Structure formats: structure tokens, C-alpha cells
Amino acid sequence: MLYKYFYNPVATKLVEYLPETVAPNTLTVLGLLGTVIPFGILLGVCGCTLCGDVPAWFFFIHAITYFVYRMLDEMDGKQARRTGNSSALGLLFDHGCDCFAIGMQCIMICKEHQVGENPIIMANLIGCYLCFHFTTLEEYYLGTLVLPMFNAVSDGSLLVIVVLVFTGSIGNDFWAVPACDGTWLKISTITMLNRGQVAGIVIFAMCCVSIFVK
């Protein structure tokens, strides 16, 4: 829905202002930098552990750079078609950069929301990559990328940005508050699930469902 009424028309309009000399892969790389740079900042400032305090200012930076990444990801394909530079290699490069970005975004979000170093973050990574793999596989056989009316790629981006802004406004300690019993997971390091971990489990479940629902 968000793709139809926002990302597609806005990206189409923005591409019109780009010189035809701008290569589509340039937009792809700039979009990837919108993930790599905040990823490096987060680990550099807060360390490599996947829990703990994250400065409020970083959440707003992440929200902005994530939006820029999503917009450039919409624009690169349109620039390729506009300039007649569409190719299988360009598509592979685009999806390859997206593959790296998905993993880094997932790790950042889990760290920011106090998921911690446990199998829940691995489940989130697996869920995200399963969605990406099967969607890309479907594109390969059908010749086009078909997404449901409400999907994690475009509509989910709004949720990510809203949650980042919300967390930056109140602090990420909100997600560290114990929420429910976690012994049923049979994970030795978890006896109580915090809010961030519950959200992580919900996201994993949604990823699994979205693979089969169109």
C-alpha cells in the first residue's frame, strides 16, 4: 500500500531530477552506505554486544538513514529503466547490496531494542533472509517482483521508522523491561522475556507467515 501511494510516485518524481549520467549502481551503493555508516557508528559508539544503552540521537540518525536507503532502493531500478541500463548484472548487484543491508539492519534493530545475545536474534536473521530468499526466487521464476498489498518491504519500513523515533524519544530502556515468562523457550540464558525479545519473536513469526501469504 505504501509503495503504491508513496514510494513509487515519490521515487519516480525524484528520478526525473537526476542527470542521465548518474549510474543506477551509484544509487545502489549510496543506499547501502545508508546502512553501513550507521552500523559502523552504532558498533563503534556502543560496542558489539547486542544489548545495553544506545544514545537517543542515534535512533533519529538510524530512522533518517533507513528512509534514505529505502528511497534510493526504489530509485535505482527506475533510473536503470530510464537510462536504458537495466541488466541482469545490475539486478544481481542491487539484490546483493540489499542482502547485506538486511542483515545489518536486523542486527542494529535487535541491539537497539535490547534483544541480547541469544537465539532470538538468530531467528530474526533467519526469518528476514527466508523472506528475502523466497521473494527473490519467485522473481527469478516469474520475471517480476510481486509483493502483497501490505508487505514488510514498503509498509514495514513505516513501522520501523515509527518505532525508531518512538524509542529515541523515550530511551531504549523501555525494551529491557521484563514482559513475560521465557522458560518455555528452553534457552539457558533466558528466564524472563523482555519487551524487545517478545517483539523479536513476533517479528520472526510474521516473517514466517509472510513467506506463504500473498
GROMACS .gro file of C-alpha atoms in nm:
model
  214
    1MET     CA    1   0.000   0.000   0.000
    2LEU     CA    2   0.276   0.244   0.095
    3TYR     CA    3   0.464   0.154  -0.224
    4LYS     CA    4   0.163   0.240  -0.439
    5TYR     CA    5   0.078   0.571  -0.275
    6PHE     CA    6   0.419   0.695  -0.157
    7TYR     CA    7   0.741   0.520  -0.255
    8ASN     CA    8   0.658   0.462  -0.622
    9PRO     CA    9   0.528   0.811  -0.709
   10VAL     CA   10   0.790   0.992  -0.500
   11ALA     CA   11   1.080   0.783  -0.635
   12THR     CA   12   0.951   0.831  -0.992
   13LYS     CA   13   0.941   1.207  -0.941
   14LEU     CA   14   1.286   1.225  -0.779
   15VAL     CA   15   1.446   1.026  -1.060
   16GLU     CA   16   1.329   1.289  -1.309
   17TYR     CA   17   1.564   1.539  -1.144
   18LEU     CA   18   1.867   1.311  -1.175
   19PRO     CA   19   2.107   1.357  -1.469
   20GLU     CA   20   2.107   1.059  -1.702
   21THR     CA   21   2.482   1.032  -1.641
   22VAL     CA   22   2.416   0.908  -1.286
   23ALA     CA   23   2.460   0.530  -1.294
   24PRO     CA   24   2.189   0.321  -1.125
   25ASN     CA   25   2.460   0.133  -0.935
   26THR     CA   26   2.571   0.465  -0.783
   27LEU     CA   27   2.228   0.497  -0.621
   28THR     CA   28   2.252   0.136  -0.503
   29VAL     CA   29   2.590   0.196  -0.338
   30LEU     CA   30   2.473   0.521  -0.177
   31GLY     CA   31   2.172   0.333  -0.039
   32LEU     CA   32   2.399   0.063   0.103
   33LEU     CA   33   2.612   0.332   0.270
   34GLY     CA   34   2.291   0.445   0.439
   35THR     CA   35   2.311   0.113   0.626
   36VAL     CA   36   2.686   0.058   0.654
   37ILE     CA   37   2.763   0.400   0.806
   38PRO     CA   38   2.507   0.387   1.092
   39PHE     CA   39   2.602   0.021   1.151
   40GLY     CA   40   2.963   0.125   1.199
   41ILE     CA   41   2.864   0.419   1.419
   42LEU     CA   42   2.645   0.200   1.640
   43LEU     CA   43   2.911  -0.064   1.697
   44GLY     CA   44   3.183   0.197   1.736
   45VAL     CA   45   2.992   0.402   1.995
   46CYS     CA   46   2.807   0.127   2.184
   47GLY     CA   47   3.026  -0.181   2.135
   48CYS     CA   48   2.948  -0.515   1.974
   49THR     CA   49   2.724  -0.661   2.245
   50LEU     CA   50   2.362  -0.684   2.135
   51CYS     CA   51   2.210  -0.511   2.435
   52GLY     CA   52   2.270  -0.206   2.654
   53ASP     CA   53   2.204   0.165   2.630
   54VAL     CA   54   2.204   0.335   2.291
   55PRO     CA   55   2.214   0.717   2.273
   56ALA     CA   56   1.881   0.877   2.182
   57TRP     CA   57   2.038   1.073   1.894
   58PHE     CA   58   2.138   0.753   1.717
   59PHE     CA   59   1.776   0.639   1.679
   60PHE     CA   60   1.693   0.953   1.482
   61ILE     CA   61   2.003   0.910   1.266
   62HIS     CA   62   1.903   0.549   1.204
   63ALA     CA   63   1.547   0.647   1.113
   64ILE     CA   64   1.670   0.906   0.860
   65THR     CA   65   1.937   0.684   0.703
   66TYR     CA   66   1.695   0.392   0.683
   67PHE     CA   67   1.443   0.608   0.498
   68VAL     CA   68   1.716   0.729   0.261
   69TYR     CA   69   1.820   0.367   0.198
   70ARG     CA   70   1.462   0.265   0.120
   71MET     CA   71   1.408   0.558  -0.114
   72LEU     CA   72   1.734   0.503  -0.304
   73ASP     CA   73   1.647   0.133  -0.329
   74GLU     CA   74   1.328   0.235  -0.510
   75MET     CA   75   1.507   0.487  -0.730
   76ASP     CA   76   1.794   0.275  -0.865
   77GLY     CA   77   1.571   0.045  -1.072
   78LYS     CA   78   1.374   0.339  -1.211
   79GLN     CA   79   1.698   0.515  -1.307
   80ALA     CA   80   1.816   0.196  -1.479
   81ARG     CA   81   1.500   0.173  -1.687
   82ARG     CA   82   1.502   0.548  -1.758
   83THR     CA   83   1.858   0.540  -1.892
   84GLY     CA   84   1.830   0.202  -2.064
   85ASN     CA   85   2.089   0.045  -1.834
   86SER     CA   86   1.880  -0.242  -1.699
   87SER     CA   87   2.076  -0.566  -1.689
   88ALA     CA   88   2.091  -0.899  -1.508
   89LEU     CA   89   2.423  -0.792  -1.353
   90GLY     CA   90   2.268  -0.470  -1.222
   91LEU     CA   91   1.982  -0.667  -1.070
   92LEU     CA   92   2.230  -0.906  -0.906
   93PHE     CA   93   2.428  -0.612  -0.767
   94ASP     CA   94   2.110  -0.448  -0.634
   95HIS     CA   95   1.991  -0.764  -0.461
   96GLY     CA   96   2.342  -0.836  -0.334
   97CYS     CA   97   2.358  -0.497  -0.162
   98ASP     CA   98   2.007  -0.549  -0.024
   99CYS     CA   99   2.121  -0.884   0.117
  100PHE     CA  100   2.400  -0.718   0.315
  101ALA     CA  101   2.170  -0.434   0.423
  102ILE     CA  102   1.903  -0.672   0.556
  103GLY     CA  103   2.147  -0.842   0.790
  104MET     CA  104   2.298  -0.519   0.920
  105GLN     CA  105   1.958  -0.357   0.970
  106CYS     CA  106   1.834  -0.662   1.160
  107ILE     CA  107   2.138  -0.662   1.389
  108MET     CA  108   2.107  -0.288   1.455
  109ILE     CA  109   1.738  -0.311   1.540
  110CYS     CA  110   1.792  -0.609   1.771
  111LYS     CA  111   2.076  -0.427   1.952
  112GLU     CA  112   1.876  -0.105   1.982
  113HIS     CA  113   1.578  -0.289   2.124
  114GLN     CA  114   1.764  -0.494   2.384
  115VAL     CA  115   1.715  -0.840   2.228
  116GLY     CA  116   2.055  -0.950   2.358
  117GLU     CA  117   2.293  -1.224   2.253
  118ASN     CA  118   2.069  -1.528   2.228
  119PRO     CA  119   1.898  -1.744   1.963
  120ILE     CA  120   1.618  -1.489   1.919
  121ILE     CA  121   1.842  -1.263   1.712
  122MET     CA  122   1.947  -1.563   1.503
  123ALA     CA  123   1.579  -1.646   1.446
  124ASN     CA  124   1.521  -1.287   1.333
  125LEU     CA  125   1.809  -1.305   1.087
  126ILE     CA  126   1.687  -1.639   0.952
  127GLY     CA  127   1.330  -1.508   0.920
  128CYS     CA  128   1.439  -1.195   0.733
  129TYR     CA  129   1.664  -1.389   0.497
  130LEU     CA  130   1.398  -1.653   0.431
  131CYS     CA  131   1.161  -1.378   0.320
  132PHE     CA  132   1.431  -1.226   0.101
  133HIS     CA  133   1.534  -1.563  -0.046
  134PHE     CA  134   1.186  -1.682  -0.139
  135THR     CA  135   1.081  -1.342  -0.276
  136THR     CA  136   1.393  -1.329  -0.494
  137LEU     CA  137   1.339  -1.689  -0.602
  138GLU     CA  138   0.983  -1.603  -0.701
  139GLU     CA  139   1.110  -1.305  -0.900
  140TYR     CA  140   1.355  -1.532  -1.083
  141TYR     CA  141   1.081  -1.772  -1.197
  142LEU     CA  142   0.800  -1.520  -1.255
  143GLY     CA  143   1.014  -1.245  -1.404
  144THR     CA  144   0.875  -0.980  -1.171
  145LEU     CA  145   0.879  -0.898  -0.802
  146VAL     CA  146   0.525  -0.946  -0.671
  147LEU     CA  147   0.454  -0.817  -0.321
  148PRO     CA  148   0.123  -0.837  -0.134
  149MET     CA  149  -0.080  -0.519  -0.074
  150PHE     CA  150   0.062  -0.496   0.278
  151ASN     CA  151   0.423  -0.614   0.295
  152ALA     CA  152   0.734  -0.585   0.512
  153VAL     CA  153   0.946  -0.416   0.245
  154SER     CA  154   0.749  -0.094   0.199
  155ASP     CA  155   0.473  -0.092   0.462
  156GLY     CA  156   0.706  -0.245   0.720
  157SER     CA  157   0.952   0.041   0.667
  158LEU     CA  158   0.699   0.284   0.813
  159LEU     CA  159   0.669   0.068   1.125
  160VAL     CA  160   1.049   0.054   1.159
  161ILE     CA  161   1.082   0.433   1.131
  162VAL     CA  162   0.798   0.497   1.378
  163VAL     CA  163   0.945   0.253   1.632
  164LEU     CA  164   1.291   0.409   1.596
  165VAL     CA  165   1.156   0.760   1.653
  166PHE     CA  166   0.944   0.635   1.945
  167THR     CA  167   1.243   0.462   2.106
  168GLY     CA  168   1.465   0.765   2.053
  169SER     CA  169   1.204   0.979   2.227
  170ILE     CA  170   1.170   0.765   2.542
  171GLY     CA  171   1.501   0.574   2.555
  172ASN     CA  172   1.571   0.210   2.475
  173ASP     CA  173   1.542   0.106   2.842
  174PHE     CA  174   1.173   0.070   2.756
  175TRP     CA  175   1.252  -0.252   2.570
  176ALA     CA  176   1.458  -0.401   2.857
  177VAL     CA  177   1.155  -0.420   3.090
  178PRO     CA  178   1.061  -0.786   3.168
  179ALA     CA  179   0.739  -0.879   2.987
  180CYS     CA  180   0.661  -1.248   3.045
  181ASP     CA  181   0.799  -1.589   3.137
  182GLY     CA  182   1.060  -1.720   2.896
  183THR     CA  183   1.141  -2.063   3.036
  184TRP     CA  184   0.921  -2.229   2.772
  185LEU     CA  185   1.183  -2.138   2.510
  186LYS     CA  186   1.431  -2.372   2.683
  187ILE     CA  187   1.712  -2.117   2.638
  188SER     CA  188   1.951  -2.134   2.932
  189THR     CA  189   2.024  -1.760   2.929
  190ILE     CA  190   1.656  -1.656   2.927
  191THR     CA  191   1.416  -1.698   3.219
  192MET     CA  192   1.216  -1.380   3.157
  193LEU     CA  193   1.148  -1.230   2.816
  194ASN     CA  194   1.184  -0.854   2.794
  195ARG     CA  195   0.975  -0.639   2.562
  196GLY     CA  196   1.241  -0.635   2.293
  197GLN     CA  197   1.270  -1.013   2.290
  198VAL     CA  198   0.892  -1.054   2.270
  199ALA     CA  199   0.891  -0.813   1.975
  200GLY     CA  200   1.170  -1.018   1.816
  201ILE     CA  201   0.967  -1.339   1.847
  202VAL     CA  202   0.663  -1.167   1.696
  203ILE     CA  203   0.871  -1.038   1.404
  204PHE     CA  204   1.011  -1.388   1.340
  205ALA     CA  205   0.657  -1.530   1.336
  206MET     CA  206   0.541  -1.258   1.097
  207CYS     CA  207   0.834  -1.329   0.864
  208CYS     CA  208   0.744  -1.699   0.856
  209VAL     CA  209   0.378  -1.624   0.781
  210SER     CA  210   0.462  -1.371   0.508
  211ILE     CA  211   0.652  -1.636   0.313
  212PHE     CA  212   0.328  -1.823   0.245
  213VAL     CA  213   0.080  -1.533   0.233
  214LYS     CA  214   0.036  -1.317  -0.074
   0.00000   0.00000   0.00000
